[in-house]
mmCIF file of C-alpha atoms in Angstrom:
data_model
loop_
_atom_site.group_PDB
_atom_site.id
_atom_site.type_symbol
_atom_site.label_atom_id
_atom_site.label_comp_id
_atom_site.label_asym_id
_atom_site.label_seq_id
_atom_site.Cartn_x
_atom_site.Cartn_y
_atom_site.Cartn_z
ATOM 1 C CA MET A 232 195.773 7.692 152.672
ATOM 2 C CA HIS A 233 198.272 5.259 154.272
ATOM 3 C CA SER A 234 198.194 2.556 151.969
ATOM 4 C CA LEU A 235 197.521 4.420 148.698
ATOM 5 C CA LEU A 236 200.905 6.553 149.355
ATOM 6 C CA LYS A 237 202.975 3.594 150.665
ATOM 7 C CA ARG A 238 201.932 1.533 147.109
ATOM 8 C CA GLN A 239 202.766 5.061 145.265
ATOM 9 C CA ILE A 240 206.235 5.730 146.730
ATOM 10 C CA ASP A 241 207.223 2.373 146.867
ATOM 11 C CA LYS A 242 206.184 2.031 142.848
ATOM 12 C CA LYS A 243 208.323 4.943 142.377
ATOM 13 C CA LEU A 244 211.302 4.278 144.514
ATOM 14 C CA LYS A 245 211.365 0.392 143.681
ATOM 15 C CA GLY A 246 211.847 -0.155 147.326
ATOM 16 C CA GLY A 247 215.086 2.228 148.187
ATOM 17 C CA LEU A 248 213.760 3.816 151.149
ATOM 18 C CA ASN A 249 214.326 2.106 154.572
ATOM 19 C CA ASP A 250 212.232 4.272 156.488
ATOM 20 C CA LEU A 251 209.226 4.643 154.397
ATOM 21 C CA ASP A 252 206.752 2.735 156.948
ATOM 22 C CA VAL A 253 208.115 5.596 159.728
ATOM 23 C CA PHE A 254 207.554 8.106 157.205
ATOM 24 C CA LEU A 255 204.309 6.999 156.026
ATOM 25 C CA GLU A 256 203.036 6.938 159.879
ATOM 26 C CA ALA A 257 204.152 10.342 160.543
ATOM 27 C CA VAL A 258 201.706 11.420 157.516
ATOM 28 C CA ASP A 259 199.072 9.106 158.674
ATOM 29 C CA GLU A 260 199.163 10.329 161.861
ATOM 30 C CA SER A 261 198.648 13.887 160.868
ATOM 31 C CA TYR A 262 195.954 12.787 159.163
ATOM 32 C CA LEU A 263 194.028 11.325 161.987
ATOM 33 C CA ASN A 264 190.720 12.473 162.972
ATOM 34 C CA TYR A 265 191.130 15.224 160.475
ATOM 35 C CA GLU A 266 187.926 14.961 158.277
ATOM 36 C CA SER A 267 186.184 14.663 161.501
ATOM 37 C CA GLN A 268 187.332 17.679 163.049
ATOM 38 C CA ILE A 269 186.190 19.647 159.573
ATOM 39 C CA ASP A 270 183.035 18.334 159.777
ATOM 40 C CA MET A 271 182.288 19.278 163.413
ATOM 41 C CA LEU A 272 183.548 22.615 162.687
ATOM 42 C CA GLN A 273 181.384 23.395 159.617
ATOM 43 C CA ARG A 274 178.253 21.657 162.227
ATOM 44 C CA ALA A 275 179.002 24.063 164.262
ATOM 45 C CA MET A 276 179.043 27.231 162.159
ATOM 46 C CA LYS A 277 175.734 25.876 160.280
ATOM 47 C CA ILE A 278 174.304 25.188 163.697
ATOM 48 C CA SER A 279 175.417 28.594 165.004
ATOM 49 C CA SER A 280 174.370 30.724 161.674
ATOM 50 C CA ASP A 281 170.875 29.124 161.743
ATOM 51 C CA GLU A 282 170.441 30.034 165.586
ATOM 52 C CA LEU A 283 171.681 33.612 164.331
ATOM 53 C CA PHE A 284 169.221 34.180 161.692
ATOM 54 C CA ASP A 285 166.511 32.785 163.909
ATOM 55 C CA ALA A 286 167.288 35.296 166.679
ATOM 56 C CA ASN A 287 167.452 38.023 164.041
ATOM 57 C CA GLN A 288 164.010 36.983 163.065
ATOM 58 C CA LYS A 289 163.124 36.958 166.424
ATOM 59 C CA LEU A 290 164.363 40.681 166.496
ATOM 60 C CA ARG A 291 162.544 41.915 163.703
ATOM 61 C CA ASP A 292 159.412 40.370 164.593
ATOM 62 C CA GLU A 293 159.521 42.003 168.439
ATOM 63 C CA ALA A 294 160.788 45.245 166.520
ATOM 64 C CA GLU A 295 157.253 45.414 164.543
ATOM 65 C CA SER A 296 155.433 44.625 167.798
ATOM 66 C CA LEU A 297 156.744 47.802 169.204
ATOM 67 C CA LYS A 298 156.042 49.599 166.078
ATOM 68 C CA GLU A 299 152.474 48.808 166.384
ATOM 69 C CA VAL A 300 152.637 49.247 170.095
ATOM 70 C CA ASN A 301 154.297 53.110 169.742
ATOM 71 C CA LYS A 302 151.475 53.421 167.045
ATOM 72 C CA ASN A 303 148.618 52.403 169.006
ATOM 73 C CA LEU A 304 150.126 54.616 171.970
ATOM 74 C CA GLN A 305 150.532 57.760 169.613
ATOM 75 C CA ASN A 306 146.856 57.537 168.742
ATOM 76 C CA ILE A 307 145.876 57.501 172.147
ATOM 77 C CA LEU A 308 147.833 60.331 173.026
ATOM 78 C CA GLU A 309 146.576 62.115 170.210
ATOM 79 C CA SER A 310 143.212 61.020 171.377
ATOM 80 C CA MET A 311 143.604 62.217 174.831
ATOM 81 C CA SER A 312 144.256 66.152 173.223
ATOM 82 C CA LEU A 313 141.176 66.038 171.740
ATOM 83 C CA ASP A 314 137.990 67.995 172.740
ATOM 84 C CA PRO A 315 136.365 66.663 175.985
ATOM 85 C CA GLU A 316 132.903 66.304 174.377
ATOM 86 C CA LEU A 317 134.548 63.713 171.853
ATOM 87 C CA THR A 318 136.286 62.113 174.275
ATOM 88 C CA LEU A 319 133.121 61.048 176.046
ATOM 89 C CA LEU A 320 131.683 59.683 173.603
ATOM 90 C CA GLN A 321 133.925 56.510 173.495
ATOM 91 C CA GLU A 322 132.061 55.459 176.898
ATOM 92 C CA ASN A 323 133.976 52.249 177.806
ATOM 93 C CA PHE A 324 137.468 53.828 177.015
ATOM 94 C CA ASP A 325 139.569 54.178 180.038
ATOM 95 C CA SER A 326 142.702 56.150 178.929
ATOM 96 C CA SER A 327 144.644 56.019 182.398
ATOM 97 C CA ASP A 328 144.175 51.708 182.183
ATOM 98 C CA TYR A 329 145.075 51.882 178.604
ATOM 99 C CA ILE A 330 148.400 53.858 178.651
ATOM 100 C CA LYS A 331 149.357 51.803 181.385
ATOM 101 C CA ASN A 332 148.909 48.272 179.702
ATOM 102 C CA GLN A 333 150.702 49.880 176.737
ATOM 103 C CA SER A 334 153.370 50.589 178.916
ATOM 104 C CA ILE A 335 154.042 47.273 180.591
ATOM 105 C CA GLU A 336 153.733 45.895 176.633
ATOM 106 C CA ILE A 337 156.591 47.885 176.149
ATOM 107 C CA VAL A 338 158.928 46.787 178.973
ATOM 108 C CA ARG A 339 158.169 43.455 178.136
ATOM 109 C CA ILE A 340 159.357 43.713 174.893
ATOM 110 C CA ASN A 341 162.212 45.665 175.575
ATOM 111 C CA LYS A 342 163.117 43.007 178.197
ATOM 112 C CA GLN A 343 163.076 40.278 175.238
ATOM 113 C CA ARG A 344 164.748 42.213 172.959
ATOM 114 C CA GLU A 345 167.741 42.753 175.173
ATOM 115 C CA GLU A 346 167.856 39.184 176.038
ATOM 116 C CA LEU A 347 167.965 38.363 172.759
ATOM 117 C CA LEU A 348 170.723 40.671 171.734
ATOM 118 C CA VAL A 349 172.896 39.047 174.960
ATOM 119 C CA ASN A 350 172.166 35.492 173.720
ATOM 120 C CA LEU A 351 172.998 36.491 170.299
ATOM 121 C CA GLU A 352 176.349 38.307 171.276
ATOM 122 C CA LYS A 353 177.308 35.055 173.586
ATOM 123 C CA GLN A 354 176.648 32.936 170.373
ATOM 124 C CA ASN A 355 178.984 35.161 168.385
ATOM 125 C CA VAL A 356 181.826 34.874 170.853
ATOM 126 C CA ALA A 357 181.370 31.101 171.147
ATOM 127 C CA LEU A 358 181.220 30.531 167.280
ATOM 128 C CA SER A 359 184.391 32.843 167.258
ATOM 129 C CA GLU A 360 186.255 30.925 169.852
ATOM 130 C CA TYR A 361 185.356 27.426 168.672
ATOM 131 C CA ALA A 362 186.414 28.742 165.019
ATOM 132 C CA HIS A 363 189.924 29.876 166.443
ATOM 133 C CA MET A 364 190.407 26.646 168.563
ATOM 134 C CA VAL A 365 189.417 24.379 166.035
ATOM 135 C CA SER A 366 191.289 25.812 163.374
ATOM 136 C CA HIS A 367 194.559 26.169 165.779
ATOM 137 C CA ASP A 368 193.892 22.168 165.875
ATOM 138 C CA LEU A 369 193.801 21.555 162.187
ATOM 139 C CA LYS A 370 196.510 23.758 161.341
ATOM 140 C CA SER A 371 199.066 21.497 163.414
ATOM 141 C CA PRO A 372 198.886 18.303 161.305
ATOM 142 C CA LEU A 373 199.068 20.797 158.088
ATOM 143 C CA ARG A 374 202.303 21.820 159.393
ATOM 144 C CA THR A 375 203.631 18.291 160.056
ATOM 145 C CA ILE A 376 202.557 16.881 156.497
ATOM 146 C CA ASP A 377 204.068 19.878 154.986
ATOM 147 C CA THR A 378 207.463 19.647 156.707
ATOM 148 C CA LEU A 379 207.442 15.653 156.404
ATOM 149 C CA ILE A 380 206.880 15.809 152.456
ATOM 150 C CA ASN A 381 209.413 18.627 151.816
ATOM 151 C CA TRP A 382 211.947 16.853 154.233
ATOM 152 C CA PHE A 383 211.170 13.195 152.051
ATOM 153 C CA MET A 384 211.767 15.398 148.685
ATOM 154 C CA GLN A 385 215.222 16.929 150.084
ATOM 155 C CA ASP A 386 216.549 13.900 151.699
ATOM 156 C CA ASN A 387 215.823 11.282 148.402
ATOM 157 C CA GLU A 388 216.264 13.831 145.608
ATOM 158 C CA GLU A 389 218.325 11.172 143.647
ATOM 159 C CA MET A 390 215.452 9.322 143.409
ATOM 160 C CA MET A 391 213.211 11.309 142.649
ATOM 161 C CA ASN A 392 211.708 11.992 138.999
ATOM 162 C CA GLU A 393 209.093 13.843 137.074
ATOM 163 C CA THR A 394 205.918 11.569 138.274
ATOM 164 C CA ASN A 395 206.704 11.453 142.092
ATOM 165 C CA THR A 396 207.849 14.967 142.584
ATOM 166 C CA LYS A 397 204.301 15.876 140.800
ATOM 167 C CA SER A 398 202.434 13.420 143.081
ATOM 168 C CA LEU A 399 204.456 14.920 146.139
ATOM 169 C CA HIS A 400 203.936 18.415 145.254
ATOM 170 C CA LYS A 401 200.107 17.815 144.458
ATOM 171 C CA ILE A 402 200.094 16.805 148.345
ATOM 172 C CA LEU A 403 201.268 20.184 149.089
ATOM 173 C CA PHE A 404 199.211 21.847 146.852
ATOM 174 C CA ASN A 405 196.299 20.326 148.917
ATOM 175 C CA VAL A 406 197.577 21.154 152.003
ATOM 176 C CA GLU A 407 197.850 24.893 150.977
ATOM 177 C CA LYS A 408 194.362 24.682 150.092
ATOM 178 C CA MET A 409 193.264 23.113 153.424
ATOM 179 C CA ASP A 410 195.190 26.082 154.979
ATOM 180 C CA LEU A 411 193.341 28.826 152.819
ATOM 181 C CA LEU A 412 190.233 27.145 154.222
ATOM 182 C CA ILE A 413 191.269 27.554 157.579
ATOM 183 C CA LYS A 414 191.798 31.134 157.334
ATOM 184 C CA GLY A 415 188.727 31.558 155.292
ATOM 185 C CA ILE A 416 186.915 30.166 158.543
ATOM 186 C CA LEU A 417 188.796 32.609 161.105
ATOM 187 C CA ASN A 418 188.235 35.636 158.574
ATOM 188 C CA TYR A 419 184.532 34.745 158.734
ATOM 189 C CA SER A 420 184.146 34.272 162.175
ATOM 190 C CA SER A 421 186.256 37.067 162.931
ATOM 191 C CA ILE A 422 183.961 39.883 160.872
ATOM 192 C CA GLU A 423 182.033 40.801 163.928
ATOM 193 C CA SER A 424 184.129 40.247 166.537
ATOM 194 C CA GLN A 425 187.137 41.778 165.695
ATOM 195 C CA SER A 426 187.806 45.548 166.568
ATOM 196 C CA HIS A 427 189.642 47.644 163.787
ATOM 197 C CA GLU A 428 189.754 51.522 163.879
ATOM 198 C CA THR A 429 187.055 53.127 162.189
ATOM 199 C CA ARG A 430 187.999 56.610 159.834
ATOM 200 C CA SER A 431 187.514 57.993 156.521
ATOM 201 C CA ILE A 432 188.424 55.820 153.797
ATOM 202 C CA ASP A 433 189.125 56.822 150.140
ATOM 203 C CA LEU A 434 187.968 53.690 148.403
ATOM 204 C CA ASN A 435 189.868 54.694 145.006
ATOM 205 C CA ILE A 436 193.419 54.604 147.106
ATOM 206 C CA LEU A 437 192.199 51.329 149.150
ATOM 207 C CA VAL A 438 191.123 49.584 145.712
ATOM 208 C CA THR A 439 194.275 50.350 143.961
ATOM 209 C CA ASP A 440 196.784 49.707 146.591
ATOM 210 C CA LEU A 441 194.956 46.510 146.801
ATOM 211 C CA LEU A 442 195.217 45.579 142.942
ATOM 212 C CA LYS A 443 199.128 46.335 143.724
ATOM 213 C CA THR A 444 199.010 43.553 146.328
ATOM 214 C CA MET A 445 196.837 40.916 144.487
ATOM 215 C CA ASN A 446 198.739 38.544 141.951
ATOM 216 C CA ILE A 447 196.678 39.257 139.026
ATOM 217 C CA SER A 448 197.445 38.138 135.728
ATOM 218 C CA GLU A 449 199.157 40.791 133.171
ATOM 219 C CA ARG A 450 195.992 39.855 130.630
ATOM 220 C CA VAL A 451 193.044 40.768 133.077
ATOM 221 C CA SER A 452 191.547 44.079 132.731
ATOM 222 C CA ILE A 453 190.611 45.934 135.648
ATOM 223 C CA SER A 454 188.983 49.246 135.951
ATOM 224 C CA ILE A 455 187.472 51.949 137.830
ATOM 225 C CA ASN A 456 184.855 53.581 135.777
ATOM 226 C CA ASN A 457 183.978 56.476 137.968
ATOM 227 C CA HIS A 458 185.446 58.478 141.222
ATOM 228 C CA LEU A 459 184.420 55.987 144.185
ATOM 229 C CA PRO A 460 183.419 57.820 147.018
ATOM 230 C CA LYS A 461 185.066 57.765 150.628
ATOM 231 C CA LEU A 462 183.458 56.061 153.539
ATOM 232 C CA LEU A 463 183.449 55.662 157.532
ATOM 233 C CA GLY A 464 184.856 52.173 158.140
ATOM 234 C CA ASP A 465 188.165 50.131 158.503
ATOM 235 C CA ASP A 466 191.061 48.573 156.358
ATOM 236 C CA PHE A 467 190.314 45.129 157.303
ATOM 237 C CA ARG A 468 186.712 44.976 156.642
ATOM 238 C CA LEU A 469 186.671 46.940 153.093
ATOM 239 C CA LYS A 470 189.820 45.464 151.665
ATOM 240 C CA GLN A 471 188.506 41.990 152.474
ATOM 241 C CA LEU A 472 184.918 43.113 150.673
ATOM 242 C CA PHE A 473 186.536 44.042 147.525
ATOM 243 C CA GLN A 474 189.542 41.513 147.439
ATOM 244 C CA ASN A 475 186.842 38.571 147.742
ATOM 245 C CA LEU A 476 184.485 40.089 144.635
ATOM 246 C CA ILE A 477 187.587 41.273 142.515
ATOM 247 C CA ASP A 478 188.906 37.512 143.241
ATOM 248 C CA ASN A 479 185.754 35.886 142.593
ATOM 249 C CA ALA A 480 185.907 37.997 139.104
ATOM 250 C CA VAL A 481 189.081 36.854 138.196
ATOM 251 C CA ARG A 482 188.993 33.356 139.667
ATOM 252 C CA TYR A 483 186.002 32.381 137.235
ATOM 253 C CA ASN A 484 186.721 33.546 134.059
ATOM 254 C CA ASP A 485 187.352 31.528 130.927
ATOM 255 C CA LYS A 486 187.940 33.980 128.555
ATOM 256 C CA ASP A 487 191.355 34.837 127.254
ATOM 257 C CA ASN A 488 190.745 38.499 127.992
ATOM 258 C CA PRO A 489 189.192 38.952 130.970
ATOM 259 C CA VAL A 490 187.344 42.523 132.232
ATOM 260 C CA ILE A 491 186.271 43.492 135.175
ATOM 261 C CA THR A 492 184.352 46.977 135.845
ATOM 262 C CA ILE A 493 183.921 48.701 139.076
ATOM 263 C CA SER A 494 181.863 51.673 139.330
ATOM 264 C CA SER A 495 179.626 53.256 142.197
ATOM 265 C CA SER A 496 176.433 55.319 142.111
ATOM 266 C CA GLU A 497 174.753 57.250 144.959
ATOM 267 C CA SER A 498 171.054 58.278 146.318
ATOM 268 C CA ASP A 499 169.855 60.001 149.030
ATOM 269 C CA ASN A 500 170.248 57.477 151.912
ATOM 270 C CA GLU A 501 173.229 54.753 150.363
ATOM 271 C CA TYR A 502 175.812 54.299 148.023
ATOM 272 C CA THR A 503 175.500 51.219 145.464
ATOM 273 C CA PHE A 504 178.763 49.231 143.982
ATOM 274 C CA LYS A 505 178.817 47.581 140.996
ATOM 275 C CA ILE A 506 181.455 44.655 140.059
ATOM 276 C CA SER A 507 180.982 43.445 136.573
ATOM 277 C CA ASP A 508 182.945 40.754 134.929
ATOM 278 C CA ASN A 509 182.603 38.769 131.645
ATOM 279 C CA GLY A 510 183.662 35.539 133.378
ATOM 280 C CA VAL A 511 181.576 32.002 133.041
ATOM 281 C CA GLY A 512 178.566 33.326 135.032
ATOM 282 C CA ILE A 513 176.720 31.882 137.365
ATOM 283 C CA PRO A 514 172.887 29.474 136.667
ATOM 284 C CA ALA A 515 169.942 31.060 137.808
ATOM 285 C CA ALA A 516 169.605 28.015 140.229
ATOM 286 C CA TYR A 517 172.717 28.456 142.083
ATOM 287 C CA GLN A 518 172.525 32.320 142.467
ATOM 288 C CA SER A 519 170.706 32.279 145.817
ATOM 289 C CA LYS A 520 173.069 29.822 147.357
ATOM 290 C CA ILE A 521 176.605 31.451 146.774
ATOM 291 C CA PHE A 522 176.796 33.167 149.813
ATOM 292 C CA GLU A 523 176.410 30.368 151.894
ATOM 293 C CA VAL A 524 179.115 28.971 153.456
ATOM 294 C CA PHE A 525 181.442 26.163 151.994
ATOM 295 C CA THR A 526 179.808 26.445 148.528
ATOM 296 C CA LYS A 527 181.596 26.134 145.519
ATOM 297 C CA LEU A 528 180.301 25.824 141.961
ATOM 298 C CA HIS A 529 183.353 25.068 140.594
ATOM 299 C CA ASN A 530 186.601 23.203 142.144
ATOM 300 C CA LYS A 531 189.103 25.619 140.249
ATOM 301 C CA GLY A 532 192.362 26.702 141.966
ATOM 302 C CA ASN A 533 193.175 27.361 145.826
ATOM 303 C CA SER A 534 189.199 28.664 146.452
ATOM 304 C CA SER A 535 187.951 28.172 150.071
ATOM 305 C CA GLY A 536 184.306 28.371 149.340
ATOM 306 C CA ILE A 537 183.981 31.354 151.558
ATOM 307 C CA GLY A 538 184.826 34.237 149.851
ATOM 308 C CA LEU A 539 181.318 35.136 148.910
ATOM 309 C CA SER A 540 180.163 34.443 152.373
ATOM 310 C CA ILE A 541 182.422 36.593 154.287
ATOM 311 C CA VAL A 542 181.436 39.176 151.525
ATOM 312 C CA LYS A 543 178.068 39.077 152.468
ATOM 313 C CA LYS A 544 178.747 39.137 156.298
ATOM 314 C CA ILE A 545 180.913 42.304 155.828
ATOM 315 C CA ILE A 546 177.565 44.017 153.974
ATOM 316 C CA GLU A 547 175.286 42.962 156.511
ATOM 317 C CA TYR A 548 177.923 44.579 159.517
ATOM 318 C CA TYR A 549 177.264 47.791 157.526
ATOM 319 C CA LYS A 550 173.772 47.189 157.327
ATOM 320 C CA GLY A 551 173.753 46.828 153.513
ATOM 321 C CA ARG A 552 172.569 44.795 150.596
ATOM 322 C CA ILE A 553 174.075 42.324 148.202
ATOM 323 C CA TRP A 554 172.627 40.775 145.031
ATOM 324 C CA LEU A 555 174.057 39.595 141.641
ATOM 325 C CA GLU A 556 172.731 39.499 137.973
ATOM 326 C CA SER A 557 174.762 36.811 135.923
ATOM 327 C CA GLN A 558 174.094 34.870 132.779
ATOM 328 C CA GLU A 559 176.104 31.821 131.989
ATOM 329 C CA LYS A 560 179.364 32.045 129.798
ATOM 330 C CA ILE A 561 178.459 36.025 129.445
ATOM 331 C CA GLY A 562 179.434 37.382 133.125
ATOM 332 C CA SER A 563 178.210 38.471 136.515
ATOM 333 C CA THR A 564 177.558 42.009 137.952
ATOM 334 C CA PHE A 565 177.408 41.823 141.680
ATOM 335 C CA TYR A 566 175.621 44.808 143.417
ATOM 336 C CA PHE A 567 176.085 45.755 146.764
ATOM 337 C CA THR A 568 174.955 48.804 149.069
ATOM 338 C CA ILE A 569 176.196 50.914 152.055
ATOM 339 C CA PRO A 570 173.965 53.315 154.077
ATOM 340 C CA LYS A 571 175.158 56.910 153.990
ATOM 341 C CA THR A 572 174.142 57.034 157.786
ATOM 342 C CA ASN A 573 176.022 54.239 158.398
ATOM 343 C CA GLY A 574 179.622 54.543 156.071
ATOM 344 C CA ALA A 575 179.151 57.870 154.777
ATOM 345 C CA ALA A 576 182.472 59.979 155.262
#
């Protein structure tokens, strides 16, 4: 960065800035170890995500094992209530020993489950603390770069032309992009850890208010096709959920008149939400990857590559599911569910 900046700025200013080396040294110092810190954060989040996945898989396996033990115990209890003459036919059966062994097994499995949950909670806390620490360290050089570039442009306004102004604005654009990435990391790491007030939320009001605050072009048509339900939840997570899905539909739309529709339906056990767009679509080979952290299919605009990962994590927090249907150049439809037992108001 140092040699490139020096060559370009010196070329445009024709050596007109005496303290160019001092300026560039400050910028260079701001970038020091920057990429390595990002790599460390990404590796840490991936490792933690893998560990959390393994822990969840173990919990599921233990839960299935516990179901089997309970089923066996239920069978034996039922058999004990049968006619004594029938029970005597099982010559080698000792009901007391069997129940004792099953009880020991249940205690063992519950203990393992509790240990897994404790370890999982510790990993979540460690991940959140690490993300906040590294993100704070990363924001410091960003602020320095932004300040230096703006000072440089103000102090040398008479020497600035369209070309070098454009170059410096590009630097500021990338600084803003990095800041967006850091905010995305913080949001992702705090989905489960942050405490927010749970209350009855009318999604019609939430989505309508959200659209008023988002910077969306007038040529984009967004409509709610039916009356959305009320859910028990919190503003922070539900706004993040709808904002990221709507922003994704707007950002990756190549049509002259983008059309986005929001709708919902319900069954006995859950609500199903649908957000459709007429955008660029997603190739089938990538549809299973778009919810992974730091995955971007298009390098377009200020996108952190974390938005859909945040969406998935919020839906999993509410014990729901998410999937999509998409065709290239035609559009995409994202579906997600929230169980009534977990989110019905």
